[in-house]
mmCIF file with all atom_site columns, C-alpha atoms in Angstrom:
data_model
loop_
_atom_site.group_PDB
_atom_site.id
_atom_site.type_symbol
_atom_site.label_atom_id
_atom_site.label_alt_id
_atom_site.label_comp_id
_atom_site.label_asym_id
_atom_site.label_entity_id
_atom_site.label_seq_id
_atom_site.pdbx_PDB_ins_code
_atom_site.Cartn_x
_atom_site.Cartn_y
_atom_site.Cartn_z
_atom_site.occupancy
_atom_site.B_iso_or_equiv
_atom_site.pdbx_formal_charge
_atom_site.auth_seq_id
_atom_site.auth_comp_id
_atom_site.auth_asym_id
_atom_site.auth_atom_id
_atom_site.pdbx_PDB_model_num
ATOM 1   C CA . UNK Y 1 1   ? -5.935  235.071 227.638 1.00 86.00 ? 35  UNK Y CA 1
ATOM 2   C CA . UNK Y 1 2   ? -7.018  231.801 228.482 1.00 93.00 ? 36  UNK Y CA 1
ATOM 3   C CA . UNK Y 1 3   ? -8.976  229.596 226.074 1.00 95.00 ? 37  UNK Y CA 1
ATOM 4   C CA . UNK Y 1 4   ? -10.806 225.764 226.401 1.00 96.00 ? 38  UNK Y CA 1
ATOM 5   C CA . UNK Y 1 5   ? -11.500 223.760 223.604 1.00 96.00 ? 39  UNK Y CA 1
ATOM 6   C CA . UNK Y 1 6   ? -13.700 221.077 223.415 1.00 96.00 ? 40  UNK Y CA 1
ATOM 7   C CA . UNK Y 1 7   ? -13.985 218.265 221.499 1.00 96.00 ? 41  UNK Y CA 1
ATOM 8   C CA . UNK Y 1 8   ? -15.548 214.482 221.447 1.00 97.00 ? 42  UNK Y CA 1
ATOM 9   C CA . UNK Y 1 9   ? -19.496 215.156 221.374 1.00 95.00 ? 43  UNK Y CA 1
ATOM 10  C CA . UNK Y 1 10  ? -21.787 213.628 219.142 1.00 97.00 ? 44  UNK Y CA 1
ATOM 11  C CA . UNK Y 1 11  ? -25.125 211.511 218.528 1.00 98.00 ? 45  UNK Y CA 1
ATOM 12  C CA . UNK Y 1 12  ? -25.250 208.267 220.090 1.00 98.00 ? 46  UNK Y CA 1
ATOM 13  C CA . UNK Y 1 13  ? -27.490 205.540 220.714 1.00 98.00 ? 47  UNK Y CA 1
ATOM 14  C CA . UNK Y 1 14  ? -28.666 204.898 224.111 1.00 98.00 ? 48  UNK Y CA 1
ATOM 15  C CA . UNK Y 1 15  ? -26.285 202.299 226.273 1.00 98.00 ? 49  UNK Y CA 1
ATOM 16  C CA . UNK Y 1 16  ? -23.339 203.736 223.922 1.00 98.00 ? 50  UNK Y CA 1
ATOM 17  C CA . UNK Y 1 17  ? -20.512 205.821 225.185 1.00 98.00 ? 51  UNK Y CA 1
ATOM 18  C CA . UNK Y 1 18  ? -18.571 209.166 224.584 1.00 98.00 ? 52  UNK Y CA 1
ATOM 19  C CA . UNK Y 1 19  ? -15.244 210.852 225.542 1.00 98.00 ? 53  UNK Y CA 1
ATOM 20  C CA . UNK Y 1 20  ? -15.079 214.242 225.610 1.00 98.00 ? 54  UNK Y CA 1
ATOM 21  C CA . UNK Y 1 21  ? -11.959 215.816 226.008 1.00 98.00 ? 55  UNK Y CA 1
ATOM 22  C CA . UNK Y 1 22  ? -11.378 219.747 226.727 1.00 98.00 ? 56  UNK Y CA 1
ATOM 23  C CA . UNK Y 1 23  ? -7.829  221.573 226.206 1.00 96.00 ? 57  UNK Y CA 1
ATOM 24  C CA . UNK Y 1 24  ? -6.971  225.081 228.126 1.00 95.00 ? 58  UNK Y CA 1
ATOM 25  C CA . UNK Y 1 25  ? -4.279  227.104 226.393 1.00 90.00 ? 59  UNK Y CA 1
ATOM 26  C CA . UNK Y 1 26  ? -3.287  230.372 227.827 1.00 89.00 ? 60  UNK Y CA 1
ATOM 27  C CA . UNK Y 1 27  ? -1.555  231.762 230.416 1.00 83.00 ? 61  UNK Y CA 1
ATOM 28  C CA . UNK Y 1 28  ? -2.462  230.348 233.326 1.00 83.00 ? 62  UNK Y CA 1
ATOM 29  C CA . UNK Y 1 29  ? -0.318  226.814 234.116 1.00 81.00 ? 63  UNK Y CA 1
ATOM 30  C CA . UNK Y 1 30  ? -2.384  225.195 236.605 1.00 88.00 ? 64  UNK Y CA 1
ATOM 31  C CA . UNK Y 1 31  ? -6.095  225.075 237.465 1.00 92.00 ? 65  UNK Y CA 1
ATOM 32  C CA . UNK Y 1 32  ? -7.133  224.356 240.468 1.00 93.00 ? 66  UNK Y CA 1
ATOM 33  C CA . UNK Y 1 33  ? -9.979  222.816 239.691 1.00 96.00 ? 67  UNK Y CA 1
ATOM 34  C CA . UNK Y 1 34  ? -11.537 221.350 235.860 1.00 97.00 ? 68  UNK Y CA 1
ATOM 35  C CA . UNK Y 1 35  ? -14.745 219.672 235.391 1.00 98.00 ? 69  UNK Y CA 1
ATOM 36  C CA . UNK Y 1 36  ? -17.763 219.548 233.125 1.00 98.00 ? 70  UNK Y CA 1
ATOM 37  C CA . UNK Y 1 37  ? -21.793 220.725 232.962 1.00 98.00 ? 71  UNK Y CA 1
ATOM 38  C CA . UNK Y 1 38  ? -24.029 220.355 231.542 1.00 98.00 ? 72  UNK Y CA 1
ATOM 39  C CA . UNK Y 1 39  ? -27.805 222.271 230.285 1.00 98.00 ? 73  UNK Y CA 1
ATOM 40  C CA . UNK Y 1 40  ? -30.659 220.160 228.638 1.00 97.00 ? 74  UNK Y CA 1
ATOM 41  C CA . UNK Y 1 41  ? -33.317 222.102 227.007 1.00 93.00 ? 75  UNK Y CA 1
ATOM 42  C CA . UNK Y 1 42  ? -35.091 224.379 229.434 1.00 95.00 ? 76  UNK Y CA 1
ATOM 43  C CA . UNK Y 1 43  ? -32.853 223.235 232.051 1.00 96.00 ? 77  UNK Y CA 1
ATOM 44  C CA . UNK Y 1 44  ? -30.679 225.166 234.344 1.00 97.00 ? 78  UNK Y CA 1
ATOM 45  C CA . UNK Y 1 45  ? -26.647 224.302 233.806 1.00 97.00 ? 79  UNK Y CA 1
ATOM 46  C CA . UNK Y 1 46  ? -25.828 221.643 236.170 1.00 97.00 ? 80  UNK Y CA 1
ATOM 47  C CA . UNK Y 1 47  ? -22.024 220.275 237.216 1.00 98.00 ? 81  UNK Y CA 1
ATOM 48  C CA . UNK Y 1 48  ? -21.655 216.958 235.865 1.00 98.00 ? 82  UNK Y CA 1
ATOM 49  C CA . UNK Y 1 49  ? -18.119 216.330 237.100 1.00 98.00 ? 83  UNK Y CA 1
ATOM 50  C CA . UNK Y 1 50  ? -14.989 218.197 238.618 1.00 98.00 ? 84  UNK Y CA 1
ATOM 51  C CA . UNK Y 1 51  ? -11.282 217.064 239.230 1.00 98.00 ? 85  UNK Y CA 1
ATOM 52  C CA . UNK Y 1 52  ? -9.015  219.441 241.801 1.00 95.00 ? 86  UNK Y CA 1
ATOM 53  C CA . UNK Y 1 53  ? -5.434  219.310 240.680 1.00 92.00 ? 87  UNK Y CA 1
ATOM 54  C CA . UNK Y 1 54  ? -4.416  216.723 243.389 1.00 92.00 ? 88  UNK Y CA 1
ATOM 55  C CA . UNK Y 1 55  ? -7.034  214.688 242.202 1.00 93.00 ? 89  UNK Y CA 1
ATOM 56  C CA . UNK Y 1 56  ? -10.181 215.018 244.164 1.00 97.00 ? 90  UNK Y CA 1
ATOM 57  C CA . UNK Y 1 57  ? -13.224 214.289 242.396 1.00 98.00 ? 91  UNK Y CA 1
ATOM 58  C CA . UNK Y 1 58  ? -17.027 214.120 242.838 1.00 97.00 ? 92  UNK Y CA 1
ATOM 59  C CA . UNK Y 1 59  ? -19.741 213.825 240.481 1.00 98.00 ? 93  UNK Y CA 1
ATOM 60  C CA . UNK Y 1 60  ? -23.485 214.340 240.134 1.00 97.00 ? 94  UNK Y CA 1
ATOM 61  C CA . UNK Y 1 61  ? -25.502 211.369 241.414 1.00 97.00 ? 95  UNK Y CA 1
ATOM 62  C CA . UNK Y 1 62  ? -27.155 211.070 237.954 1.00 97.00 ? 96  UNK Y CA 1
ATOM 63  C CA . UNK Y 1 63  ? -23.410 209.908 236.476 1.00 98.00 ? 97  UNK Y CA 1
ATOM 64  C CA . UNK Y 1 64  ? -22.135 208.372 239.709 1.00 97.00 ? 98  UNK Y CA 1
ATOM 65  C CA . UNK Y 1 65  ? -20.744 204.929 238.115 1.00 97.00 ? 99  UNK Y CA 1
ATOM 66  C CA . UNK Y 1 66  ? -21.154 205.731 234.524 1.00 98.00 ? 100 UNK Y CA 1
ATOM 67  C CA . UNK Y 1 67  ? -19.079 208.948 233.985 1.00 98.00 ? 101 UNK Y CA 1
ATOM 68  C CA . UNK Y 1 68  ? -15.323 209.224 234.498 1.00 98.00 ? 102 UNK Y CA 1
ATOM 69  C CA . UNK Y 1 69  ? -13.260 212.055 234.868 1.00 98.00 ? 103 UNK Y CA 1
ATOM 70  C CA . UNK Y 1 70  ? -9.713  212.397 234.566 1.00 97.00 ? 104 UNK Y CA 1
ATOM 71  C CA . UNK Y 1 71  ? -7.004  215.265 233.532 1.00 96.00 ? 105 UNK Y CA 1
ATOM 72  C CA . UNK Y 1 72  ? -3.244  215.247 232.512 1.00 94.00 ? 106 UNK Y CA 1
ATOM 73  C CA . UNK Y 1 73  ? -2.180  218.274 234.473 1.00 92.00 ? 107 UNK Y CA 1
ATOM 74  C CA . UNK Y 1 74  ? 1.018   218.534 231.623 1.00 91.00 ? 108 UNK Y CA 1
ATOM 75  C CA . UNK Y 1 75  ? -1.195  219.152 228.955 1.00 92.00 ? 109 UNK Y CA 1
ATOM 76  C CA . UNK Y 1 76  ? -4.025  221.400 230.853 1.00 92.00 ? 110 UNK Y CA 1
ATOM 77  C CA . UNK Y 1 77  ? -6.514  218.608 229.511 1.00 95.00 ? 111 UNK Y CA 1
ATOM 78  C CA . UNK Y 1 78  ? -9.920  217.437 231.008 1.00 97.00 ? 112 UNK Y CA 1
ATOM 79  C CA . UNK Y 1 79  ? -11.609 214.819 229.979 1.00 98.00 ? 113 UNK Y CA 1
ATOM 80  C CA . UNK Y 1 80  ? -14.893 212.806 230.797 1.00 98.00 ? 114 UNK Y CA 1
ATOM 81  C CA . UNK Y 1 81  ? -15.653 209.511 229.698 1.00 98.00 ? 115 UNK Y CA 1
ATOM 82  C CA . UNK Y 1 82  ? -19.263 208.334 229.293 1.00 98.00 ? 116 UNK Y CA 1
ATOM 83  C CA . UNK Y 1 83  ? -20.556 204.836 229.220 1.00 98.00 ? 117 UNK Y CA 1
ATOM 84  C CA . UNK Y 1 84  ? -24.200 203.593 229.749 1.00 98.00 ? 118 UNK Y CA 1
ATOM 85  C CA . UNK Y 1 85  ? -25.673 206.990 228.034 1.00 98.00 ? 119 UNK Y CA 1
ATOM 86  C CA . UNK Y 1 86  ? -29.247 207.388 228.098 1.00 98.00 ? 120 UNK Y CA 1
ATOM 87  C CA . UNK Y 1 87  ? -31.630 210.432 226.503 1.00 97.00 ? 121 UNK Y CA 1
ATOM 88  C CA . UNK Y 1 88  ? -31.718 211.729 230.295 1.00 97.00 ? 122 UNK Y CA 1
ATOM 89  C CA . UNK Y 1 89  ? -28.010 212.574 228.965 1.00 98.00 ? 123 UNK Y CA 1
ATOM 90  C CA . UNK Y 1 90  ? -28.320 214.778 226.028 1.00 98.00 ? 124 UNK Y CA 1
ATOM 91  C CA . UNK Y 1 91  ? -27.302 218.682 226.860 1.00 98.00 ? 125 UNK Y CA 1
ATOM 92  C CA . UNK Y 1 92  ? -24.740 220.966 226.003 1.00 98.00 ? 126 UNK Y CA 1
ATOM 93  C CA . UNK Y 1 93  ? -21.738 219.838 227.790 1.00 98.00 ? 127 UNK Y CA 1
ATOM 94  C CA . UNK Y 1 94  ? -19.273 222.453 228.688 1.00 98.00 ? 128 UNK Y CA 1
ATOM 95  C CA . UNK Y 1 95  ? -16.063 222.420 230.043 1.00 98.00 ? 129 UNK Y CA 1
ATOM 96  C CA . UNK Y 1 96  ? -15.020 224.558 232.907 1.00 98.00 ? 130 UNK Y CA 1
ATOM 97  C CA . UNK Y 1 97  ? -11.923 225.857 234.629 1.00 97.00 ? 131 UNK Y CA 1
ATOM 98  C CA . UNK Y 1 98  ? -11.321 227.723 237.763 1.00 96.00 ? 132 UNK Y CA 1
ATOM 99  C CA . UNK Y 1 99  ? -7.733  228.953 239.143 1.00 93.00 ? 133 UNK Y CA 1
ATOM 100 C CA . UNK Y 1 100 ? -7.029  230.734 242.313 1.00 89.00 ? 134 UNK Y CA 1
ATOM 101 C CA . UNK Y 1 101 ? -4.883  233.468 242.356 1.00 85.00 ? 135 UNK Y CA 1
ATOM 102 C CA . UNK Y 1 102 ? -2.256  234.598 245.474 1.00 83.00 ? 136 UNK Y CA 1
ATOM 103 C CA . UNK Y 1 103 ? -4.813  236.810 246.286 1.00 85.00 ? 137 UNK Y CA 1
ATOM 104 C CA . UNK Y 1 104 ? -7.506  233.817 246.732 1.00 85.00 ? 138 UNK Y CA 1
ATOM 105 C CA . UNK Y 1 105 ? -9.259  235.442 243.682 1.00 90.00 ? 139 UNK Y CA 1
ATOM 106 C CA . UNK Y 1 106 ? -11.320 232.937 241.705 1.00 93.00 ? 140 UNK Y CA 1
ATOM 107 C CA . UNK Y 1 107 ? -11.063 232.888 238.124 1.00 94.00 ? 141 UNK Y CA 1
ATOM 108 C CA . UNK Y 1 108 ? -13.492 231.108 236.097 1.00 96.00 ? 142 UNK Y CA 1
ATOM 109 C CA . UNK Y 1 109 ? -13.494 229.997 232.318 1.00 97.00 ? 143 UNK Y CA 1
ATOM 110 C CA . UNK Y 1 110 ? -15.712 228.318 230.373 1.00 97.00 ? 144 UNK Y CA 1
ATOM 111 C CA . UNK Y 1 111 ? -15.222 226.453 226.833 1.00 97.00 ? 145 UNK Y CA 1
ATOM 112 C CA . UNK Y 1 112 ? -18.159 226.938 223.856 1.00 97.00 ? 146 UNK Y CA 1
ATOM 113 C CA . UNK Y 1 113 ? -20.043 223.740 224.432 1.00 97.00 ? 147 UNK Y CA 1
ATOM 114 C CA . UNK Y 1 114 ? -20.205 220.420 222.432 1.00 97.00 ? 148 UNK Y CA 1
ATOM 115 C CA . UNK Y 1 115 ? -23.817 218.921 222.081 1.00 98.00 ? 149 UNK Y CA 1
ATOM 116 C CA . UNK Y 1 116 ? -24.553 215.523 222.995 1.00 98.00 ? 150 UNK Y CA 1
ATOM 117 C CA . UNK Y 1 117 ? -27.154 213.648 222.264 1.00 98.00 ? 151 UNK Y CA 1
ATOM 118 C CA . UNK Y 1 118 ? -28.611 210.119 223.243 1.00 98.00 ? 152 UNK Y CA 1
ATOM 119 C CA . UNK Y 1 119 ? -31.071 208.881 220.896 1.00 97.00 ? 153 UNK Y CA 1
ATOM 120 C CA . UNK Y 1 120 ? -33.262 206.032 222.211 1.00 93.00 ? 154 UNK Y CA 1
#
């Protein structure tokens, strides 16, 4: 059983920052890959951010320079740091793992969501 908890949203004025941070407890060790998305209001639920477990990373062009991503591998944790926020920002952020089995089989999990919202 595998379960990610996230924590670190909130309301925030435009040009302020966040950190969310997202814990996996369970059984698997390793992800391959962690990362965050996002869904505004009638939106579709878009990748914000993703980290491999070497280390790769790539992000949406809408964060590119505002948003970091990082994750301590020892304690399963993701996290994504937001500076510069603006109302274009506020969704349900939700944190996402995926892990690869022998068998190449692709295992995804998802955490419950943490709102964040960018007041102007």
């Amino acid at each position: 059983q595998v379960q990610l908890v996230e924590s670190g949203g909130g309301l925030v004025q435009a040009g302020g920052s966040l950190r969310l941070s997202c814990v996996a407890s369970g059984s698997i060790f390793l992800f391959d890959t962690m990362g965050w998305y996002r869904q505004a209001p009638g939106k579709q639920r878009e990748l914000v951010a993703g980290i491999t477990s070497g280390g790769n990373i790539n992000y949406v062009d809408a964060v590119q320079g505002r948003f970091t991503i990082s994750r301590d591998n020892a304690k399963n944790t993701v996290y994504l740091q937001m500076n510069s926020l603006r109302p274009e920002d506020t969704a349900v952020y939700y944190c996402h793992a995926q892990y690869s089995s022998s068998l190449s089989q692709k295992y995804d999990y998802w955490g419950q969501g943490t709102q964040v919202t960018v007041s102007t």
